[in-house]
mmCIF file of C-alpha atoms in Angstrom:
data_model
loop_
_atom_site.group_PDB
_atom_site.id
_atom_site.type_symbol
_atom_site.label_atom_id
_atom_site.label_comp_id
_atom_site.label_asym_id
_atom_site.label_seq_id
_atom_site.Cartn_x
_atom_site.Cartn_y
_atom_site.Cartn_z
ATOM 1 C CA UNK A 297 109.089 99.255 84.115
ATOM 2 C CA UNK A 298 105.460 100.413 83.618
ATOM 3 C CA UNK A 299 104.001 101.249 80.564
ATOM 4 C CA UNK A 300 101.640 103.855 80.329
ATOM 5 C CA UNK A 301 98.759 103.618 77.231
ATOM 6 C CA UNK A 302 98.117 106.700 77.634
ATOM 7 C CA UNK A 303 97.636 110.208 79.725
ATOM 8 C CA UNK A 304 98.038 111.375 76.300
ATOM 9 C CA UNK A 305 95.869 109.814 73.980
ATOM 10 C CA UNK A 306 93.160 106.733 74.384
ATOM 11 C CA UNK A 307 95.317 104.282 72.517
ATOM 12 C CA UNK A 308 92.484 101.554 73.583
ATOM 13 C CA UNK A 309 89.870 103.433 71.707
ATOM 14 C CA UNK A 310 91.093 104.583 68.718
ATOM 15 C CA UNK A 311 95.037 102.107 68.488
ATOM 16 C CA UNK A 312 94.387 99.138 69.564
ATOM 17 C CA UNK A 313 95.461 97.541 66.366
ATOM 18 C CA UNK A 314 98.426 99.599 65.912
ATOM 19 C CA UNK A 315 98.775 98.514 69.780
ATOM 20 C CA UNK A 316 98.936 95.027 68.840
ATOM 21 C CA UNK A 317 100.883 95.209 66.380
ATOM 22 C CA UNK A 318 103.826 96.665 68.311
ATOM 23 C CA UNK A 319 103.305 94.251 70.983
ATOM 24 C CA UNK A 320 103.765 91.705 68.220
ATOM 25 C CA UNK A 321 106.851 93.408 66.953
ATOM 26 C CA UNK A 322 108.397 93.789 70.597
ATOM 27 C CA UNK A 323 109.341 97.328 70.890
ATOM 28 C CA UNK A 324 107.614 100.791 70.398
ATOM 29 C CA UNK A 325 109.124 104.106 68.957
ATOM 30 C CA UNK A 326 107.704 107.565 71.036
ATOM 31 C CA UNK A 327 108.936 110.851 70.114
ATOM 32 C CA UNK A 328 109.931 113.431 72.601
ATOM 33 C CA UNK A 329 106.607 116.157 72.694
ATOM 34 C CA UNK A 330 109.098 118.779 72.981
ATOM 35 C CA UNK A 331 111.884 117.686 70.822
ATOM 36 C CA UNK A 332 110.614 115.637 67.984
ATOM 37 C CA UNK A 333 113.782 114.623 66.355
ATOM 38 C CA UNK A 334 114.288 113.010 69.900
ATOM 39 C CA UNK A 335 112.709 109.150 69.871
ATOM 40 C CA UNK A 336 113.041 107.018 72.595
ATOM 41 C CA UNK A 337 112.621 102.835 71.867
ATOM 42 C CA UNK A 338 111.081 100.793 74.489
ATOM 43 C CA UNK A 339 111.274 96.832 74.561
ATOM 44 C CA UNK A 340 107.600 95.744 74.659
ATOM 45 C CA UNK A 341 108.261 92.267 76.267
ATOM 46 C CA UNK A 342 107.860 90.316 79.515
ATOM 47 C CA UNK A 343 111.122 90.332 81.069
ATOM 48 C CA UNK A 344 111.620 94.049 80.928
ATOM 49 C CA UNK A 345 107.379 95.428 81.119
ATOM 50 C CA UNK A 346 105.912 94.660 84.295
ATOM 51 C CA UNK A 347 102.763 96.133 83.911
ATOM 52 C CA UNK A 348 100.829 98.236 80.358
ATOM 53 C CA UNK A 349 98.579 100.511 82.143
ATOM 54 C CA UNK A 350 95.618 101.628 80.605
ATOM 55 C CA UNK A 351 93.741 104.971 80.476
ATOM 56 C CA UNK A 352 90.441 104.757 78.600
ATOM 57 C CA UNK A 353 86.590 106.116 78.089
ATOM 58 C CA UNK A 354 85.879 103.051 75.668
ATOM 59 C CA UNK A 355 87.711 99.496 75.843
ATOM 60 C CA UNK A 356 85.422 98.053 73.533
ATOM 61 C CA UNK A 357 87.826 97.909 70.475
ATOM 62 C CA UNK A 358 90.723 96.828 72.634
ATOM 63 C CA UNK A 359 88.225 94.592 74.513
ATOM 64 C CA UNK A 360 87.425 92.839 71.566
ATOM 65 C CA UNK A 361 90.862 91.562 71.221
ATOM 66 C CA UNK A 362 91.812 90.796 74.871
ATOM 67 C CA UNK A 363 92.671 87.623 74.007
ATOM 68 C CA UNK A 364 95.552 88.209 72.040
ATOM 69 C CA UNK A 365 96.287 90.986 74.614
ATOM 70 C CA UNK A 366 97.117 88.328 77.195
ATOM 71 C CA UNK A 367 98.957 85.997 75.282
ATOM 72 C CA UNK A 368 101.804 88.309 75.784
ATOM 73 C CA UNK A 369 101.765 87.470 79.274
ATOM 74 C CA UNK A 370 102.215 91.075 80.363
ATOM 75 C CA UNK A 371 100.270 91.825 83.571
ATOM 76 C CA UNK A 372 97.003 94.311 82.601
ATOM 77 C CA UNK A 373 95.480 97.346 84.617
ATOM 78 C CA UNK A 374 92.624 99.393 83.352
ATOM 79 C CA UNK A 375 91.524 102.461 84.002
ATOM 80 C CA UNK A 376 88.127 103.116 82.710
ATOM 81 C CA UNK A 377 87.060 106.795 83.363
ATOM 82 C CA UNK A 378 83.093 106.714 83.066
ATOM 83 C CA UNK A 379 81.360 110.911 83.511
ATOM 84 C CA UNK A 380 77.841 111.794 83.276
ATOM 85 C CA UNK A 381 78.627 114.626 81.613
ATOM 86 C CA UNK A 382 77.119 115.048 77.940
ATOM 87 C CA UNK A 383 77.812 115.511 74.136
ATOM 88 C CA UNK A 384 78.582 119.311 74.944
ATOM 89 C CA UNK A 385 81.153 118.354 77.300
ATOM 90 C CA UNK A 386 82.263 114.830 76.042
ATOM 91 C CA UNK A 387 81.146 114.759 72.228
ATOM 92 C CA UNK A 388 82.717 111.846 70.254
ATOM 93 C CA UNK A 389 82.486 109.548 74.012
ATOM 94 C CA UNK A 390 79.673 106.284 73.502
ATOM 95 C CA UNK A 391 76.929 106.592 75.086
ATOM 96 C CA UNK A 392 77.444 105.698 79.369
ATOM 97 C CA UNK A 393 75.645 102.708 79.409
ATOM 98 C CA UNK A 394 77.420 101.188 76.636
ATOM 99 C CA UNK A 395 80.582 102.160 78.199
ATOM 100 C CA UNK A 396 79.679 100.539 81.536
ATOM 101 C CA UNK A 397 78.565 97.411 79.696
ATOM 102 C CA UNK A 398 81.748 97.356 78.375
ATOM 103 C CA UNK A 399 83.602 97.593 82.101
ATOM 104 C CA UNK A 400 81.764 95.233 84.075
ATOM 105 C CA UNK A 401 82.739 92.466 80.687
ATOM 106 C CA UNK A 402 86.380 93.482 81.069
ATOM 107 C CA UNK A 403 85.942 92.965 84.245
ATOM 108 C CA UNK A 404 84.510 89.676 84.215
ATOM 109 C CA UNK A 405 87.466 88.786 82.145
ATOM 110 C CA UNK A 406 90.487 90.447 83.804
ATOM 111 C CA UNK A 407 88.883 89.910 87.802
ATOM 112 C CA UNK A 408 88.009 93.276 89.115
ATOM 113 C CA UNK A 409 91.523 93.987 91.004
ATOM 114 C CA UNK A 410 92.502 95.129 87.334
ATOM 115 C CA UNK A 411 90.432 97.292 86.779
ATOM 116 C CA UNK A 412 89.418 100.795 88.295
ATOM 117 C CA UNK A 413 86.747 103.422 87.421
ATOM 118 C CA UNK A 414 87.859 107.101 87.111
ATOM 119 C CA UNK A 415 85.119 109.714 88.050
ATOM 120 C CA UNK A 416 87.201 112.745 86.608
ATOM 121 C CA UNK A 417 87.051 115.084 86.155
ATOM 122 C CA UNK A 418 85.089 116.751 88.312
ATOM 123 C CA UNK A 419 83.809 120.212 87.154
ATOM 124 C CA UNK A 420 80.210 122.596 88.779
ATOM 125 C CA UNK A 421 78.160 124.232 86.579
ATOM 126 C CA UNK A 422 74.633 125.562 86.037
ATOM 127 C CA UNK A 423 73.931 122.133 84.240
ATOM 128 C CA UNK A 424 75.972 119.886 85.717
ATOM 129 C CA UNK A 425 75.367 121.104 89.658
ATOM 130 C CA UNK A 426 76.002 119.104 92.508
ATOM 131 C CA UNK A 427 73.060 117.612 92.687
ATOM 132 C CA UNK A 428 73.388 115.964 89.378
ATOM 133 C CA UNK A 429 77.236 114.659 90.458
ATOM 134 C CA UNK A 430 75.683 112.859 93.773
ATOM 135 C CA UNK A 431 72.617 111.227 91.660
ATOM 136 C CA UNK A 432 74.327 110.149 88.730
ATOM 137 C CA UNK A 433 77.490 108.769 91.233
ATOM 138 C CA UNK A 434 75.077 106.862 92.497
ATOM 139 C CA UNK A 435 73.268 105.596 89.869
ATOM 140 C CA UNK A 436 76.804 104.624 88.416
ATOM 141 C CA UNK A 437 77.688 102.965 91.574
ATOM 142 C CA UNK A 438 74.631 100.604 91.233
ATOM 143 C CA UNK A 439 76.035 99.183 87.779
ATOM 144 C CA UNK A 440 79.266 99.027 88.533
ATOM 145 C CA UNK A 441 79.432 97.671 92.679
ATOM 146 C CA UNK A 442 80.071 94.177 91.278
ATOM 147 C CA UNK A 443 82.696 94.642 89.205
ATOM 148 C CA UNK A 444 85.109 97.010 90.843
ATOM 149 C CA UNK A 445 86.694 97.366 94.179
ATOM 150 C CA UNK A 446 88.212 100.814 93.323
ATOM 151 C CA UNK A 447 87.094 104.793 92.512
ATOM 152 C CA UNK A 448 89.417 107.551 91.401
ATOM 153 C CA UNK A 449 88.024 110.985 91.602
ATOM 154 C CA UNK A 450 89.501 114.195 90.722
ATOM 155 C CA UNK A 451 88.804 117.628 90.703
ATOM 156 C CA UNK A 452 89.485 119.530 87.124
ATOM 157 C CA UNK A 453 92.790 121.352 87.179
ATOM 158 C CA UNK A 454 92.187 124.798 85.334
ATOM 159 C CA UNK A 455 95.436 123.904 82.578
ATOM 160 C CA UNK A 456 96.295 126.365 79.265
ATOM 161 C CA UNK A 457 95.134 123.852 77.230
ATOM 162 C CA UNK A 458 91.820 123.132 79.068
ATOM 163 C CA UNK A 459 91.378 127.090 79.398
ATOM 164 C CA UNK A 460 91.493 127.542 76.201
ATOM 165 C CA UNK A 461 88.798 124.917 74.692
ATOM 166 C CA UNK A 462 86.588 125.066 77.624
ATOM 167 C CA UNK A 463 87.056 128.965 79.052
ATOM 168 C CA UNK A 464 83.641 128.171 80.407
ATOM 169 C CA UNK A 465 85.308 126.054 83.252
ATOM 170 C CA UNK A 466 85.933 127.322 86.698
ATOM 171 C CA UNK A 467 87.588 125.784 89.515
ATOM 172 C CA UNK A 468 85.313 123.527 91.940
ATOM 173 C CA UNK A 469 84.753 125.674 95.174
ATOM 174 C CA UNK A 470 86.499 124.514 98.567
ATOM 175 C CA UNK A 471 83.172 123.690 100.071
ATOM 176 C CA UNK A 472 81.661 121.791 96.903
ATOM 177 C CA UNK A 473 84.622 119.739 96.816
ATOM 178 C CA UNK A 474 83.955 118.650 100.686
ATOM 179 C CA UNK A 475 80.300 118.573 99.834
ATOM 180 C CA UNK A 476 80.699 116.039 97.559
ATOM 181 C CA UNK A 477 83.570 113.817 98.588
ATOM 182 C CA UNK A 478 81.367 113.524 101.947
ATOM 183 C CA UNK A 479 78.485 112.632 99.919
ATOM 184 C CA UNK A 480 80.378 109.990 96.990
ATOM 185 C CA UNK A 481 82.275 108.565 99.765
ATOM 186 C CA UNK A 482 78.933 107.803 101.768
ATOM 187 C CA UNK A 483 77.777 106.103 98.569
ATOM 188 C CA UNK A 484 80.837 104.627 97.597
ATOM 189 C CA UNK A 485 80.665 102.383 101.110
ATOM 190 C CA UNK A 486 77.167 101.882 100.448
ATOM 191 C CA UNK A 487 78.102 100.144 97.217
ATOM 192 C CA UNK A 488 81.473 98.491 98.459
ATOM 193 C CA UNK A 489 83.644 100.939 96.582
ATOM 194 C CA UNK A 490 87.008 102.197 97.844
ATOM 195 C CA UNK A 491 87.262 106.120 96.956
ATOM 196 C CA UNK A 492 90.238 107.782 96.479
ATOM 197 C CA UNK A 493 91.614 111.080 95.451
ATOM 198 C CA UNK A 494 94.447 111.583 93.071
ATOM 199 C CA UNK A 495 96.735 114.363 93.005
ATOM 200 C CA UNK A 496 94.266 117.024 94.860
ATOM 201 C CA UNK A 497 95.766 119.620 96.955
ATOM 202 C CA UNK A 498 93.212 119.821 99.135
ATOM 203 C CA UNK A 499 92.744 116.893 101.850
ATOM 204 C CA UNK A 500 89.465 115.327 101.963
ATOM 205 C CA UNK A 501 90.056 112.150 104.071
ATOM 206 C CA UNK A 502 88.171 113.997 106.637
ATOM 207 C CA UNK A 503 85.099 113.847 104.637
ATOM 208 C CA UNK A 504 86.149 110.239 103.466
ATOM 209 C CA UNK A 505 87.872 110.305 100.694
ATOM 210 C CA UNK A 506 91.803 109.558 101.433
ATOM 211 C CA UNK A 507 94.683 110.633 99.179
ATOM 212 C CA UNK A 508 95.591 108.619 97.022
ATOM 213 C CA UNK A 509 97.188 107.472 93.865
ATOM 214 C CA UNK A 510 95.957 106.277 90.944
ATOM 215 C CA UNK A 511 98.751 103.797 89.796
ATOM 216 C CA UNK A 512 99.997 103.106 93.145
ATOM 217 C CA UNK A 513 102.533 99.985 94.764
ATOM 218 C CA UNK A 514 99.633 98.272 96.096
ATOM 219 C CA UNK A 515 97.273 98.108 92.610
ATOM 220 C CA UNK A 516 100.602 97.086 90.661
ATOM 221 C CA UNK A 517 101.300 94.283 93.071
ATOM 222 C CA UNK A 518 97.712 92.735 92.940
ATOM 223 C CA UNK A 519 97.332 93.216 88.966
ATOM 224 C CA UNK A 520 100.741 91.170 88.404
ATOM 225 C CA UNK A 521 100.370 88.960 91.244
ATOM 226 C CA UNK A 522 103.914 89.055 92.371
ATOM 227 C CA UNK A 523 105.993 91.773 95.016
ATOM 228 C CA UNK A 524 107.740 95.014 93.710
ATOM 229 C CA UNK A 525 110.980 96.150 95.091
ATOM 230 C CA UNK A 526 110.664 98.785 98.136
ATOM 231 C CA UNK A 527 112.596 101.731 96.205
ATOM 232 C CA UNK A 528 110.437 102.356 93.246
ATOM 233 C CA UNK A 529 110.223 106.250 93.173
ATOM 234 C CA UNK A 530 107.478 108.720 92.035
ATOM 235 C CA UNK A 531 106.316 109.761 88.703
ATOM 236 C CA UNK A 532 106.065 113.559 90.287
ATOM 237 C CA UNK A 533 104.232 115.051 86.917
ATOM 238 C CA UNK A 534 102.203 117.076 88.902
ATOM 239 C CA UNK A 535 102.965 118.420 92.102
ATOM 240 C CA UNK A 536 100.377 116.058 94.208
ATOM 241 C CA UNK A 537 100.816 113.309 92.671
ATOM 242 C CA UNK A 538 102.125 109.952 94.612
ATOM 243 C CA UNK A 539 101.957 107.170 91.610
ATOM 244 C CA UNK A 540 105.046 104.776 90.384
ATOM 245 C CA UNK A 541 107.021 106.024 87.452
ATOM 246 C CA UNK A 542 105.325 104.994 84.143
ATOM 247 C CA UNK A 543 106.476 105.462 80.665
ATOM 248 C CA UNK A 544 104.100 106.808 78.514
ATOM 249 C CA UNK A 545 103.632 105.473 74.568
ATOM 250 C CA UNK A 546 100.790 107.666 73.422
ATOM 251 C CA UNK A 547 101.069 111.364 71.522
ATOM 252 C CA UNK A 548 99.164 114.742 72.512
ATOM 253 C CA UNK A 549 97.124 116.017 69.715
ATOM 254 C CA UNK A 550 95.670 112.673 68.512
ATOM 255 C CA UNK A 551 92.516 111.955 70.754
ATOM 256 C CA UNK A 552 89.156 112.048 68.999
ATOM 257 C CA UNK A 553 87.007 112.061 72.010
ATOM 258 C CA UNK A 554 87.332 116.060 72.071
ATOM 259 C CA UNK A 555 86.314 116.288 75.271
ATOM 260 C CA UNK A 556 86.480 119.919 76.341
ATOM 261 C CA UNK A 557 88.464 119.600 79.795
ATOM 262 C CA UNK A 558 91.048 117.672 78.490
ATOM 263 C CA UNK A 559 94.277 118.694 79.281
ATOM 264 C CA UNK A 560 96.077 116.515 76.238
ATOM 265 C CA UNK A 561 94.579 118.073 73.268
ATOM 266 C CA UNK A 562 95.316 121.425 72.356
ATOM 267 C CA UNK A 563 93.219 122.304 68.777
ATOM 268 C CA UNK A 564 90.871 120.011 67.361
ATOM 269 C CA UNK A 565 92.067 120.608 63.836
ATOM 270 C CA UNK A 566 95.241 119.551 64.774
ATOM 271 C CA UNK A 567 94.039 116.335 66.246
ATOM 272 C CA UNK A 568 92.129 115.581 62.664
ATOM 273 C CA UNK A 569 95.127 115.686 60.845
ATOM 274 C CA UNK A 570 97.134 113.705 63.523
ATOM 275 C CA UNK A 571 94.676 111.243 63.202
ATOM 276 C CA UNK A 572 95.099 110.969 59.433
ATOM 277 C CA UNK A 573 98.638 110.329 59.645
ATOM 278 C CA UNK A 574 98.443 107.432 61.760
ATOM 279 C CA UNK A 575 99.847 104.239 60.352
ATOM 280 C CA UNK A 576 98.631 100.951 62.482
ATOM 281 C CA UNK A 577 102.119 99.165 60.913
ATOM 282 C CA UNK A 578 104.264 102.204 61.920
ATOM 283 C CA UNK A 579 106.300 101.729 64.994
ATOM 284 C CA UNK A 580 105.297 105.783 65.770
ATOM 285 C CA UNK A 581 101.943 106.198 66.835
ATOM 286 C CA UNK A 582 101.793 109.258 64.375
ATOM 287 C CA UNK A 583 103.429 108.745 60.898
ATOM 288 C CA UNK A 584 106.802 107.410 60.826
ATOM 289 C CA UNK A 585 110.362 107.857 61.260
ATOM 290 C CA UNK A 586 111.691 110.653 59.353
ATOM 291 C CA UNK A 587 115.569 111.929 58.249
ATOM 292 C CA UNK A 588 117.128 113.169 60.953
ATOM 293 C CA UNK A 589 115.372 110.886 64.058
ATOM 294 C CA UNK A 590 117.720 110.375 66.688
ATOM 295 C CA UNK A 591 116.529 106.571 68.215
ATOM 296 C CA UNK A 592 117.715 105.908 71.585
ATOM 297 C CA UNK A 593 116.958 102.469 73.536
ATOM 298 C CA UNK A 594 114.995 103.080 76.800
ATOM 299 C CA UNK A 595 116.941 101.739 79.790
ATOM 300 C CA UNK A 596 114.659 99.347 80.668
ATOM 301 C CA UNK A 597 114.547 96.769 84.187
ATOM 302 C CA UNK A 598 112.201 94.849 85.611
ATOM 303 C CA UNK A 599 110.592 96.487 88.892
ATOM 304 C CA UNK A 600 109.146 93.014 89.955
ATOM 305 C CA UNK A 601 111.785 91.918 93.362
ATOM 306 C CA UNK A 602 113.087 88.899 92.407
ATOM 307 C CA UNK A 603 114.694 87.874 95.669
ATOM 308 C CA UNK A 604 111.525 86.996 96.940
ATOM 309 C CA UNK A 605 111.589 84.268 94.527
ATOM 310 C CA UNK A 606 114.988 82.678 95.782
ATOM 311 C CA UNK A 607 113.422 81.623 99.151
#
């Protein structure tokens, strides 16, 4: 099983000691977003977890303690998604630099087949034209060539939630998407960067970008160093999307970042008081249990092919 932390939240930037601390427990308690009484327990150890994959726009706090990370000899994947866009878009996000600092360390650490850099989304505007995509893709490419084999770009998907905090927002035109896959992919192989797509209707390996997936067989089997079995099926969330089944740990409504395309976060009052009722001891990433939780045990296997070790 994979472990997903989180398309929901950024558990590395803002739970990284709660994290830890279920890690050091050995089991996690995630309530259904639809039917909160409903709580699902998954076993947070090696035999079972072949993978915590992580979705992040700072690993610094989680970076800080990668150490103890490790010890629990769970195979790591980051992805770090690094925008140009600004505090009008992105407000409570560090500063770009800092936040590319911090890849090319985890990096360093990790070895750069576990880690991946997510361009996404991908939104036009007045401000943020497609002239400013291409230069500041390439500028990011520069810093970041060295440390990463791997780019995951995306073009925003117009969702309620992202209509409603950024109404702003329009789709990315047919020809500006071509435009500039043709012209990120041309940097990309400038810089040694594979560029891929994730979940896009539209097909753009004609203009070099193939479809792809962001947590595919391939990335998995490299990150844990070992061979997955051939029948591991699709997470099929969204109707393009091609990656392995993951389980995710995190909680909508409880990301600080605000940023104003994301799809996760509904009303940024409701977020501040999520936030306050998070408990770094509690096995819930918000609050606790309550009277009338109904806790189920995940059925949990390894996906790791085990025959290949008989031989």
């Amino acid at each position: 099983m994979l472990i997903f932390a989180s398309g929901r939240t950024d558990i590395p930037a803002f739970y990284s000691e709660w994290l830890l601390n279920r890690l050091s427990a050995g089991f996690v308690d995630v309530r259904n977003p639809y039917y909160g009484e409903q709580v699902t327990r998954y076993r947070l150890t090696k035999d079972v977890v072949d993978c915590l994959v992580f979705c992040t726009k700072n690993p610094v706090p989680l970076l800080k303690n990668l150490d103890k990370l490790k010890s629990y000899g769970i195979p790591l994947y980051f992805f770090v998604t690094i925008t140009p866009y600004e505090k009008d878009v992105e407000p409570n996000v560090p500063d770009k630099n800092f936040v590319m600092d911090a890849f090319c360390e985890l990096s360093e650490k990790l070895g750069k087949e576990r880690v991946c850099w997510r361009y996404d989304p991908v939104f036009v505007d007045e401000k943020y034209s497609v002239s400013f995509h291409i230069r500041k893709f390439r500028e990011m490419c520069g810093k970041l060539k060295n440390f990463t084999n791997r780019c995951v770009i995306s073009f925003i998907d117009l969702y309620q939630k992202t209509k409603k905090n950024f109404p702003a927002v329009k789709e990315v035109s047919e020809n500006d998407q071509k435009f500039l896959a043709q012209a990120f992919s041309r940097i990309a192989f400038e810089n040694g960067i594979e560029i891929e797509s994730c979940a896009e209707k539209l097909d753009l390996s004609a203009y070099g970008v193939k479809a792809g997936c962001c947590v595919s067989k391939e990335i998995i089997e490299k990150a844990g160093d070992f061979r997955l079995i051939s029948k591991t099926g699709r997470q099929n969330l969204r109707k393009h999307c091609a990656c392995l089944p993951t389980r995710d740990i995190g909680a909508y409504n409880s990301c600080p970042h605000l940023c104003k395309y994301c799809y996760a976060n509904y009303d940024a009052r409701l977020v501040e008081k999520n936030y306050g009722l998070h408990n770094p001891d509690s096995n819930f990433l918000l609050g606790d249990s309550k009277e009338g939780d109904i806790i189920k045990p995940a059925s949990q296997k390894t996906l790791v092919d085990k025959l290949l070790y008989l031989f």
